[in-house]
Short mmCIF file of C-alpha atoms in Angstrom, two decimals:
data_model
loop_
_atom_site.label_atom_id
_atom_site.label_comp_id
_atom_site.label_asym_id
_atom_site.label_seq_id
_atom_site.Cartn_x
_atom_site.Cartn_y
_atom_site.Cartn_z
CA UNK G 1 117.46 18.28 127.66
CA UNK G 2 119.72 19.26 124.88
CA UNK G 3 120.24 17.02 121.88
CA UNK G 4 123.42 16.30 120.57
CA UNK G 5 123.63 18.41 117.30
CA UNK G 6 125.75 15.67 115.14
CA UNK G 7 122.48 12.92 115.91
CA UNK G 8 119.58 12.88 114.14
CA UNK G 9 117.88 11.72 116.90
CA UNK G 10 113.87 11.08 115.90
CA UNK G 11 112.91 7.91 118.31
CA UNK G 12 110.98 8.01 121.66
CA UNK G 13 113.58 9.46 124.46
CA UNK G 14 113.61 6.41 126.56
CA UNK G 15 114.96 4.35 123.48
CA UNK G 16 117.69 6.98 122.47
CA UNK G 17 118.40 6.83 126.22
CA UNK G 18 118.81 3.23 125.92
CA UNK G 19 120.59 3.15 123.02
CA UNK G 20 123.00 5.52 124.18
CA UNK G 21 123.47 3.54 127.20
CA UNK G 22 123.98 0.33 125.37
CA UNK G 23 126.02 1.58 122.29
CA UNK G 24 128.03 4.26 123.64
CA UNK G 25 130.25 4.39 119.68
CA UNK G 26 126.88 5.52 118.12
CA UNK G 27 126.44 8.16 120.18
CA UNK G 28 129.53 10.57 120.92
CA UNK G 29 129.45 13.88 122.34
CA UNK G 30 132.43 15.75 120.82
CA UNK G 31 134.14 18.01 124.09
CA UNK G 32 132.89 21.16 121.88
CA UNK G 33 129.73 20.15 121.09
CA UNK G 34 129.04 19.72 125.00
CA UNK G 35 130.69 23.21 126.00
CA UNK G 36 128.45 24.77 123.40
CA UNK G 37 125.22 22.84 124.20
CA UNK G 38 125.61 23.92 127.89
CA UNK G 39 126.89 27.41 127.14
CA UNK G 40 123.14 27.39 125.12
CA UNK G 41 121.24 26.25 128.30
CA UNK G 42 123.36 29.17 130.64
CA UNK G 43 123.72 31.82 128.07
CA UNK G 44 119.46 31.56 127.14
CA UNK G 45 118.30 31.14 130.85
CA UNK G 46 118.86 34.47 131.75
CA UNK G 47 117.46 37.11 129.48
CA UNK G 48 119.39 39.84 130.80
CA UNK G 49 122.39 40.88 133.09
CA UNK G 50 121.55 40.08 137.06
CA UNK G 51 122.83 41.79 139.91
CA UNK G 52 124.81 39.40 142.32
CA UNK G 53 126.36 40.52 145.80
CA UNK G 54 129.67 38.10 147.29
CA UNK G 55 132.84 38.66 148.27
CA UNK G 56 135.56 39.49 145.55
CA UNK G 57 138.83 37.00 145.51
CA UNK G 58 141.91 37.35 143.56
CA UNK G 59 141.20 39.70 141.80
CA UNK G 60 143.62 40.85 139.01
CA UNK G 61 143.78 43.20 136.45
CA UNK G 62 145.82 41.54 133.70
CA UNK G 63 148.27 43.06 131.05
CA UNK G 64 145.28 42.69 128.44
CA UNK G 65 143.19 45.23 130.61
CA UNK G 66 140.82 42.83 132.03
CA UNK G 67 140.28 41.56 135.26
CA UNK G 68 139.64 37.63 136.61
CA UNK G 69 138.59 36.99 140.07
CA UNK G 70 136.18 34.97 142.08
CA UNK G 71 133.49 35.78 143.56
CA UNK G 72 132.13 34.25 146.93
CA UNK G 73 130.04 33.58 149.75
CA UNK G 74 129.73 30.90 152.39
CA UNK G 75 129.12 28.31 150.62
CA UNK G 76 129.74 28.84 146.66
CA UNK G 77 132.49 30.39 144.52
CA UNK G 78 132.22 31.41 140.78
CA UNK G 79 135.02 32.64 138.32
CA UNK G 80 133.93 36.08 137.00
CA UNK G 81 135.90 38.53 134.23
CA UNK G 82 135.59 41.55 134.00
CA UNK G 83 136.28 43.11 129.93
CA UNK G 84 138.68 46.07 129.90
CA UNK G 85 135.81 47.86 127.86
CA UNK G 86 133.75 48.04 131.78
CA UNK G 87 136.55 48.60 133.78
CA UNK G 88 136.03 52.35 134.86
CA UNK G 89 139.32 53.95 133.82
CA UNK G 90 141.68 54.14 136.95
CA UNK G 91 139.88 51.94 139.04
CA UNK G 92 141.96 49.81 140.80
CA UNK G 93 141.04 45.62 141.31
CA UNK G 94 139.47 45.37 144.93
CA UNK G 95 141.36 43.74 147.68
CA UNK G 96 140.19 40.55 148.78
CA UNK G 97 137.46 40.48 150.89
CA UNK G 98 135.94 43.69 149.76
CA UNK G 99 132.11 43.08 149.51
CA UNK G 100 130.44 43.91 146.35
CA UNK G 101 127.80 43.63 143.35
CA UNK G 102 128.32 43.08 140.15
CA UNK G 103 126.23 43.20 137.21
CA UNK G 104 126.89 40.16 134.86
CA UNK G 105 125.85 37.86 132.66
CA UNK G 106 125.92 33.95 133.25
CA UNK G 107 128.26 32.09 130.68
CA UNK G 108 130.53 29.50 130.06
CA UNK G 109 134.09 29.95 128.91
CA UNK G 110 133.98 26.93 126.48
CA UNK G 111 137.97 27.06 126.30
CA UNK G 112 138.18 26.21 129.56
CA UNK G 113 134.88 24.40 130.30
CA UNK G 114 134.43 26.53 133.09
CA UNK G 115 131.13 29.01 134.10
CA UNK G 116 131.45 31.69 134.69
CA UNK G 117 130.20 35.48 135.16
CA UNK G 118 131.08 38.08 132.49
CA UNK G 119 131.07 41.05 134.67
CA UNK G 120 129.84 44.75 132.94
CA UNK G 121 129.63 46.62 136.54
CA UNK G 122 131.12 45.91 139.49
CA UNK G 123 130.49 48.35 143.24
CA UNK G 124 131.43 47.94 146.31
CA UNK G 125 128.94 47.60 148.62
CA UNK G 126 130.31 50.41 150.84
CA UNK G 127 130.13 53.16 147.93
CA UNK G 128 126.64 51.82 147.38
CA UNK G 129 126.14 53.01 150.92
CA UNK G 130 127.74 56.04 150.51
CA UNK G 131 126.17 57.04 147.72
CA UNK G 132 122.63 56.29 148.90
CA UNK G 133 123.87 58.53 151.81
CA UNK G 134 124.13 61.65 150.02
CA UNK G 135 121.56 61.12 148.04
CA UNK G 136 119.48 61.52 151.13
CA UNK G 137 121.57 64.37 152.14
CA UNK G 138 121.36 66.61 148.89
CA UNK G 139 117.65 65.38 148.91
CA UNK G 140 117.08 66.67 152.78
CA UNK G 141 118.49 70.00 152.15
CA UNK G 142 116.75 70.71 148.80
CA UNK G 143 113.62 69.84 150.56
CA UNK G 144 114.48 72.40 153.45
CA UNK G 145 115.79 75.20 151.03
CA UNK G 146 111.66 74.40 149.10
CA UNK G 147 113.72 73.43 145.84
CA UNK G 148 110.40 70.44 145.45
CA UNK G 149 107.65 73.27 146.56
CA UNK G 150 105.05 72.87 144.24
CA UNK G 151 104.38 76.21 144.44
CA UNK G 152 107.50 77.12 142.40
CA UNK G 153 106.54 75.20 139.49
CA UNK G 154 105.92 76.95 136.29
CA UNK G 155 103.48 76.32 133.84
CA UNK G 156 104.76 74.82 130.01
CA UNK G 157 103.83 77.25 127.37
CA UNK G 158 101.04 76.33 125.04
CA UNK G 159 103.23 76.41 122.10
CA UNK G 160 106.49 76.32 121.81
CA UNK G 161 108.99 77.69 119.24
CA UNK G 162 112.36 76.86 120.48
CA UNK G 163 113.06 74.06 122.94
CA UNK G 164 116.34 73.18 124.75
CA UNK G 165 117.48 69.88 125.22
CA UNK G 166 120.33 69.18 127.81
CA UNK G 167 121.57 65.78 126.93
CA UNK G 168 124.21 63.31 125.43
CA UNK G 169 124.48 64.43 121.59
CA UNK G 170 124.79 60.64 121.08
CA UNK G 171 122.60 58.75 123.35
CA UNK G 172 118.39 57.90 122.77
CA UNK G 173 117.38 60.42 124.86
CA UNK G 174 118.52 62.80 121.79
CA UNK G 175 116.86 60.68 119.15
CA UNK G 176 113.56 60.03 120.80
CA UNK G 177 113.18 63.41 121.48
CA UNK G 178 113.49 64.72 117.97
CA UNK G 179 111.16 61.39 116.39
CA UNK G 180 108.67 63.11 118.74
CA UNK G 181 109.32 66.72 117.81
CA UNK G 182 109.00 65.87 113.83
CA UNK G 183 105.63 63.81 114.62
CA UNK G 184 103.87 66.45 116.54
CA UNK G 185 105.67 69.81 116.08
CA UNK G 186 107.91 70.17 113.15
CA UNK G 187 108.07 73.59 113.50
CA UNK G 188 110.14 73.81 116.31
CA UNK G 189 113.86 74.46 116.31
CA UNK G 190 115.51 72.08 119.02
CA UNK G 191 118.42 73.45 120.10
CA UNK G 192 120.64 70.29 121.65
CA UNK G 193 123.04 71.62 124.58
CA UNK G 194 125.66 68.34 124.95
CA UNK G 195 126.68 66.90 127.99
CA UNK G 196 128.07 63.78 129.20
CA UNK G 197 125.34 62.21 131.36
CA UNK G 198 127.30 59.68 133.00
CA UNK G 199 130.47 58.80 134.59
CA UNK G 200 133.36 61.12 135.36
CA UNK G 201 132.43 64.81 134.43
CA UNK G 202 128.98 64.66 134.03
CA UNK G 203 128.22 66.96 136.87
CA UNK G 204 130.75 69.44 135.28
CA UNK G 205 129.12 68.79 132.34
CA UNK G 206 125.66 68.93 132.72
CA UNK G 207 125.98 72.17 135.12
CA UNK G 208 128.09 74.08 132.19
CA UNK G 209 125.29 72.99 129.94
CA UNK G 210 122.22 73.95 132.11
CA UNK G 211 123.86 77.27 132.73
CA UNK G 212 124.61 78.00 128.72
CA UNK G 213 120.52 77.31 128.34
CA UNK G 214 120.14 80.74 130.11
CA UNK G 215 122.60 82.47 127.51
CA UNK G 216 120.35 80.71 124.66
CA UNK G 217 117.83 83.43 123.03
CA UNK G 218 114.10 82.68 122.60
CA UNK G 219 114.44 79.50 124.45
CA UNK G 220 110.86 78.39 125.88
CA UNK G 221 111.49 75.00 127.53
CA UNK G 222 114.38 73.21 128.67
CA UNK G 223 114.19 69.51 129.02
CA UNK G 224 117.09 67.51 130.96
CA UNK G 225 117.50 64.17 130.75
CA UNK G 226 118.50 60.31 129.82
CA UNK G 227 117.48 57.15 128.63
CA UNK G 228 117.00 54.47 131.25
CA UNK G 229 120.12 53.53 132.96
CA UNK G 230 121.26 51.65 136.10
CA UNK G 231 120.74 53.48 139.69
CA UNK G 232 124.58 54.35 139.28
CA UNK G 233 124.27 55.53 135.46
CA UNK G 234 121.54 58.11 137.06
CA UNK G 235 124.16 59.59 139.87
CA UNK G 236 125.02 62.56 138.56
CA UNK G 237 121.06 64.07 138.34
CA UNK G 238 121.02 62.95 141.66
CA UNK G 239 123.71 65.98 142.75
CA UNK G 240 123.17 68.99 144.26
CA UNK G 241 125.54 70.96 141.85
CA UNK G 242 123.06 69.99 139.20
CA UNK G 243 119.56 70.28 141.09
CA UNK G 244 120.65 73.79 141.89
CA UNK G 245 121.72 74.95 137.99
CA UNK G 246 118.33 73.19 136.78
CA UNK G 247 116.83 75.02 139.59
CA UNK G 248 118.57 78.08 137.91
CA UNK G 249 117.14 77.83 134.50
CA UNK G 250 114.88 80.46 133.68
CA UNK G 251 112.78 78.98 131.39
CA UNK G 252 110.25 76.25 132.45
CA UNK G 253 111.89 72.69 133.08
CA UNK G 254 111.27 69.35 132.50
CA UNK G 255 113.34 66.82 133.64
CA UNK G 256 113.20 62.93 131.82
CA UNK G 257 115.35 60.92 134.02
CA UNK G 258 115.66 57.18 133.10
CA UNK G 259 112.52 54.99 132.64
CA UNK G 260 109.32 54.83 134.40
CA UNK G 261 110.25 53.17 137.99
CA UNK G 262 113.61 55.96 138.32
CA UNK G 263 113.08 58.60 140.42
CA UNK G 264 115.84 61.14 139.98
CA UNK G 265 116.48 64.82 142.56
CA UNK G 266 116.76 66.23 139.39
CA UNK G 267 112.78 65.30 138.76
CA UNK G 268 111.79 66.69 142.02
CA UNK G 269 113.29 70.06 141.23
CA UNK G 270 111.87 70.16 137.50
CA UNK G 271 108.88 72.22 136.76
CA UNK G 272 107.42 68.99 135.64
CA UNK G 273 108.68 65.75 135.54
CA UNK G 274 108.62 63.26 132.31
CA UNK G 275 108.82 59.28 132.56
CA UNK G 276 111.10 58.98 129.64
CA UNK G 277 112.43 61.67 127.06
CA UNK G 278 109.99 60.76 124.58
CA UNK G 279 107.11 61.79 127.14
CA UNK G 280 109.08 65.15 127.46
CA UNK G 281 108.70 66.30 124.30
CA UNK G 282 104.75 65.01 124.13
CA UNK G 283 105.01 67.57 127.04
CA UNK G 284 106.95 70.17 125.85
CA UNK G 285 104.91 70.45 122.18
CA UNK G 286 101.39 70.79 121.36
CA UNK G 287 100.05 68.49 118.46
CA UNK G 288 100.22 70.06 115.13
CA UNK G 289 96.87 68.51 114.89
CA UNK G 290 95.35 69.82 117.55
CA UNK G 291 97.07 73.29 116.30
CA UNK G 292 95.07 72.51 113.01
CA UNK G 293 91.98 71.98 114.87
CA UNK G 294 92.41 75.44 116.69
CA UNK G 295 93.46 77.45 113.61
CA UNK G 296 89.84 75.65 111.85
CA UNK G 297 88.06 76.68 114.67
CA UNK G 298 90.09 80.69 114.64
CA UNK G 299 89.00 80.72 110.98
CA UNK G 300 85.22 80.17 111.27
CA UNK G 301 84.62 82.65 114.65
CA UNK G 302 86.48 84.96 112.66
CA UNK G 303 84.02 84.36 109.57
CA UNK G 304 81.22 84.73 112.02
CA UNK G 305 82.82 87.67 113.88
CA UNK G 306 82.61 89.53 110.93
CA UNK G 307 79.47 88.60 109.55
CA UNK G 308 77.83 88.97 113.28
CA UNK G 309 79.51 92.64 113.30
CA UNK G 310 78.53 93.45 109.59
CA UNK G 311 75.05 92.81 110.57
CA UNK G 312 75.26 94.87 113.84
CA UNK G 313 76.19 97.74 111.55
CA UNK G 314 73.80 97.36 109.28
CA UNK G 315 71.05 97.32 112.36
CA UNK G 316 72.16 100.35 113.95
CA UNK G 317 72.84 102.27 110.18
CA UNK G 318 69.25 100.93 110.09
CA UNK G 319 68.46 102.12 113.67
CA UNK G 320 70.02 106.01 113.00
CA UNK G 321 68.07 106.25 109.65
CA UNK G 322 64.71 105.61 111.81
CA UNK G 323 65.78 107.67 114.57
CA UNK G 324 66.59 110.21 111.87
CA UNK G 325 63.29 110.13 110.50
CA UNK G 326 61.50 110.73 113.71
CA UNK G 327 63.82 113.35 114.61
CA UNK G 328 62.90 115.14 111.59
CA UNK G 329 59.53 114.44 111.55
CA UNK G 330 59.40 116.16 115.25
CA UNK G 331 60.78 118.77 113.88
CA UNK G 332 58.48 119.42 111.58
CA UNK G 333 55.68 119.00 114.43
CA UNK G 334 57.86 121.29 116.31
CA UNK G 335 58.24 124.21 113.94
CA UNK G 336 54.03 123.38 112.79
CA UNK G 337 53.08 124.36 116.01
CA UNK G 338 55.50 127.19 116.18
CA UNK G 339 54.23 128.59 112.67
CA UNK G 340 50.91 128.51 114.50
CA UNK G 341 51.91 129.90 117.24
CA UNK G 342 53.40 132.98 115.88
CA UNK G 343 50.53 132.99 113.49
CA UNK G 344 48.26 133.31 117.06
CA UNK G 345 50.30 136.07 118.30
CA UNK G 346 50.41 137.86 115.00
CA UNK G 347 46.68 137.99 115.05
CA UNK G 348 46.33 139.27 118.34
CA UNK G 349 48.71 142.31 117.93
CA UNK G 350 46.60 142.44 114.25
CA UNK G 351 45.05 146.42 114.13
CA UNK G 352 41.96 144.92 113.52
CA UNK G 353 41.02 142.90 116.29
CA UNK G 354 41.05 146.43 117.71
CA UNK G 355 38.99 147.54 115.89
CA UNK G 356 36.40 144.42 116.65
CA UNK G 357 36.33 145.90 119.57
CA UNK G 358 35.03 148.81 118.80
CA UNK G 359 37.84 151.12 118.47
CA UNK G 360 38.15 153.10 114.39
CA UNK G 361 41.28 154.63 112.85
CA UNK G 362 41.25 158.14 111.22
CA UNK G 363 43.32 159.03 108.62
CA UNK G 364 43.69 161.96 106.52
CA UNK G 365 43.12 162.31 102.51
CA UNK G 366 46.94 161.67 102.16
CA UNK G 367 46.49 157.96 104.02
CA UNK G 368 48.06 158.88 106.89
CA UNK G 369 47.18 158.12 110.42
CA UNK G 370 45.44 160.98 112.87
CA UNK G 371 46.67 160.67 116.06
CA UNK G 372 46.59 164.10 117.00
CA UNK G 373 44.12 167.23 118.01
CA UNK G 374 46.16 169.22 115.49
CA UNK G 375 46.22 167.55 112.83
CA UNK G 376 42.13 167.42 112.58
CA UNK G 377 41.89 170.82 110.47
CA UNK G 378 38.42 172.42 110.35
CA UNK G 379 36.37 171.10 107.03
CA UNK G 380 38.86 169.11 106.09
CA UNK G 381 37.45 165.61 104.96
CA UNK G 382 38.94 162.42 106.57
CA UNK G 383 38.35 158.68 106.59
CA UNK G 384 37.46 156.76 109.53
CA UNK G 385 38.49 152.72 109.34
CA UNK G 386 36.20 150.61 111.74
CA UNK G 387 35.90 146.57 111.56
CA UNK G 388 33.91 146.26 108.73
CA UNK G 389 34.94 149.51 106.58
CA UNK G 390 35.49 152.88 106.00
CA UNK G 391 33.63 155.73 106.87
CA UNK G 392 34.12 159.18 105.06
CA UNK G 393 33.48 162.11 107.53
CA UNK G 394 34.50 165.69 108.14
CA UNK G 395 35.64 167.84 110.70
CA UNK G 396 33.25 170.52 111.94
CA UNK G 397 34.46 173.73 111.27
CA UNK B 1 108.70 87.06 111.65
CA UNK B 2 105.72 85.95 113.87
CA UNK B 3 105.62 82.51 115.44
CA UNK B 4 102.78 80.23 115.22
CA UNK B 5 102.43 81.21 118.84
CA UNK B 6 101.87 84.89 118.14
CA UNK B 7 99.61 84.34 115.34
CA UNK B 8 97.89 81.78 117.67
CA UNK B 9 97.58 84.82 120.21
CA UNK B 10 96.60 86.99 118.26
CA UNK B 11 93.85 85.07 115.92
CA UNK B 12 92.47 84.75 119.80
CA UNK B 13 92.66 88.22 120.51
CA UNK B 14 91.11 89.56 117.48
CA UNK B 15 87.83 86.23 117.14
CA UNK B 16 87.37 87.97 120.92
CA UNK B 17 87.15 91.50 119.54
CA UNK B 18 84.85 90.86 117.08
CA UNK B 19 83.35 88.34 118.90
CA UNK B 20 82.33 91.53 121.10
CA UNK B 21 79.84 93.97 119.85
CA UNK B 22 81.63 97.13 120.50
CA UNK B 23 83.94 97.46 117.67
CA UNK B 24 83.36 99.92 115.18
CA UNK B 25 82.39 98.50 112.24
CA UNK B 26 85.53 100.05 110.69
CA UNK B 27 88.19 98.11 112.98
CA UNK B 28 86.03 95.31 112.64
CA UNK B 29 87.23 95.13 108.50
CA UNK B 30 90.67 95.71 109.56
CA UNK B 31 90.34 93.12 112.77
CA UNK B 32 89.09 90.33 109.96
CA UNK B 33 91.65 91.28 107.18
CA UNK B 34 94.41 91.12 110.11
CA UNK B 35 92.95 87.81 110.96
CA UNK B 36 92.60 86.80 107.29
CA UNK B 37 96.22 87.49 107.00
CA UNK B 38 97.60 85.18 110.49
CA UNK B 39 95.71 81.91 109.17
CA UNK B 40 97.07 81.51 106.07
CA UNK B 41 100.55 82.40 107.40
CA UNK B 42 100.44 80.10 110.43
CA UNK B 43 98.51 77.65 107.74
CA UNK B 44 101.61 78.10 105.91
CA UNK B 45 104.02 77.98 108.58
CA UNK B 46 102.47 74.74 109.95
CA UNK B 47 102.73 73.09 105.93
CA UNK B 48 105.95 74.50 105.23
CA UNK B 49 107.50 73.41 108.93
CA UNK B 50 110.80 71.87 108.85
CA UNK B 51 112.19 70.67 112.11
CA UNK B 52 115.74 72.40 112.81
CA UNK B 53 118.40 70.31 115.18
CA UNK B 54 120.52 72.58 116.21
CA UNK B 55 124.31 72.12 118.52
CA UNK B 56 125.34 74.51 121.09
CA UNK B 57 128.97 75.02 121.05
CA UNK B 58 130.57 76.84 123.18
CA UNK B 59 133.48 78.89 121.84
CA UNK B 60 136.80 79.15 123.86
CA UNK B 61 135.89 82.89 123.62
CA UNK B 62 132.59 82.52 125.78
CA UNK B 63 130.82 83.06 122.25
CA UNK B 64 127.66 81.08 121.24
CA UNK B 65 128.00 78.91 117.91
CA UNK B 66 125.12 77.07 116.74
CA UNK B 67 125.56 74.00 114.43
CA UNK B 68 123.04 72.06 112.13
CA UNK B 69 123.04 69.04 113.53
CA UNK B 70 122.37 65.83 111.08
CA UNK B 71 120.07 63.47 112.81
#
């Protein structure tokens, strides 16, 4: 129960009720200070904008830009405005009778004492219809055509360099998007491909955009997206024009449509999907920390790659000197026993194992060898060499 | 200019070269000098990164202009 501001009321309630009652001059509620007590109580029991469905009644679009009408159902009627600033350029006020929701908030128009609904959004129920429709349309034939196979999904890079973002240059998709990029990767070079995301053109726009990404050099990842918005506000990722350019993007995808409970075409078609922008680029970039962690890691294998490989070498230089070693040193057996060998053979061929065996070797006063009748010459004096000697003799003459 | 993702690759490629025992001892120094080399410049890249917002236009010509973007 509101108090009434001018009072300083401090007593039990049931005696300022009383009192009130009894002495209605002490206690005066200024016209104002009632509008603005109850506009309080409306305007702060409804946290934010509701979605009500009635029928619309004289509805008109004033000079000013904004509309007044009523809004009804069986039984109730309340007066609703809607500001120029929502009115979606060239719409024109509904007939009366056309069924629709609005998004508004509760208020009260003090000048008039009246409630009412200030009106941001307003559909008709039909288009709602319609939309949902196609939705299930596009969705049907994507499906068919395997646009959602999971099989067509392509892996995020490990790290990335250069990162597209397809988005409104002014809305929080943008911003969260870089906050996240300067926390994790600051290396990166975001390259921000604008588009309206909402409302007339965004199709156009987000298509043109999508397809410039391909024309982008040394682009790695493309992420597509919004900040949360109403069902309506998502429409245009829910077209085929744009499933089909995403679907076109030759670098891997991720599509951030809208917050956590929004399921978008657009997500279905993406190489991955992202609850929110922000959780995009968590996808998109590795963690320069964890990148610290690997490089760390890099630097001591390739410390103990060298040291394990230094050793190696110095096992196998100490390997070949042993082998060398023993090579020589057969060689040296080798050649011992060849020495010996040859030393056998020379032996055998030596003259005087001959004569061991009992053969003797003439030879004449001049040394040289007899080996023939003629060359014995009657008297003549010659020397015969047996094992152990020489023996002088002569020839008979 | 090598990205952090090349040096990244690489650092990989050559820990897993001489990580294996059949390099020459040789290509091993030049491996680890390589590898010397790619830390410190993706150490240095990582310290000295600057994140770059960049615009997209999109010339009337069909040309691609690319615009620092403030944040």
């Amino acid at each position: 129960m509101p108090r009434n501001p001018s009072l300083n009321a401090t007593g039990p309630m049931a005696l300022s009720f009383l009192s009130d009652l009894m002495t209605p001059t002490d206690d005066v509620w200024s016209v104002t200070q009632l509008t603005t007590a109850a506009k309080r109580i409306v305007e702060g029991s409804f946290e934010r904008p509701l979605w009500i469905r009635g029928e619309v009644v004289g509805c008109k679009a004033w000079p000013s830009g904004h509309w007044y009408f009523n809004l009804r159902d069986a039984a109730s009627q309340v007066r609703c405005c809607l500001w120029k600033r929502d009115v979606v350029r060239g719409a024109k006020p509904p007939a009366d009778g056309t069924e629709v929701f609005v998004l508004a908030r509760p208020g009260m128009y003090e000048a008039k004492g009246e409630f009412q609904l200030n009106v941001v959004r307003m559909l008709p129920t039909a288009a709602i219809g319609q939309a949902q429709r196609e939705l299930e349309r596009v969705k049907l034939l994507l499906q068919k055509e395997g646009l959602f196979d999971p099989a067509r999904k392509r892996p995020l890079p490990a790290y990335v360099a250069t990162l597209a973002v397809v988005t409104s240059t002014a809305g929080a998709a943008l911003r969260d998007v870089v906050t996240v990029a300067r926390r994790r990767w600051p290396g990166v070079r975001v390259l921000v491909v604008g588009a309206r995301v909402q409302g007339d053109g965004a199709v156009g726009e987000l298509v043109r955009a999508l397809r410039l990404v391909n024309r982008l050099p040394g682009v790695e990842v493309c992420i597509v997206g919004r900040g949360g918005g109403d069902r309506e506000d998502l429409a245009a990722f829910n077209t085929e024009a744009v499933c089909r350019a995403l679907a076109a993007v030759r670098v891997p995808t991720i599509s951030a449509v809208g917050h956590e409970t929004d399921i978008s075409l657009t997500d279905l078609v993406a190489d991955v999907r992202a609850a929110t922008p922000s959780a995009a680029a968590e996808l998109a970039l590795s963690d320069q920390r964890d990148v610290r962690r690997a490089l760390d890691d890099l630097a001591s294998r390739l410390a103990g790659g060298l040291a394990g490989r230094t050793r190696l070498g110095l096992e196998r230089v100490e390997r070949a000197g042993d082998r060398l070693q023993a090579a020589m040193e057969a060689g040296l057996e080798r050649r011992r026993h060849h020495v010996a060998r040859l030393a056998a053979q020379l032996d055998a061929l030596s003259p005087l194992r001959v004569l061991e065996r009992g053969y003797a070797v003439p030879s004449g006063p001049d040394g040289r060898v007899l080996k023939r009748r003629a060359e014995f010459r009657p008297g003549e004096p010659f020397t015969l060499r047996v094992a152990d000697g020489r023996v002088d003799a002569r020839v008979e003459p | 200019m090598s990205t952090i993702a090349e040096d990244l690759t690489r650092l990989e490629e050559i820990v897993r070269r001489l990580e294996a025992d059949d390099v020459e001892l040789d290509a091993a120094l030049a491996l680890f000098e390589e590898g010397v080399a790619r830390l410190r410049a993706a150490r240095e890249r990582l310290a000295a990164a600057d994140l770059k917002v960049q615009a997209v236009l999109d010339e009337a010509g069909g040309d691609l202009r690319l615009r620092d973007m403030k944040e």
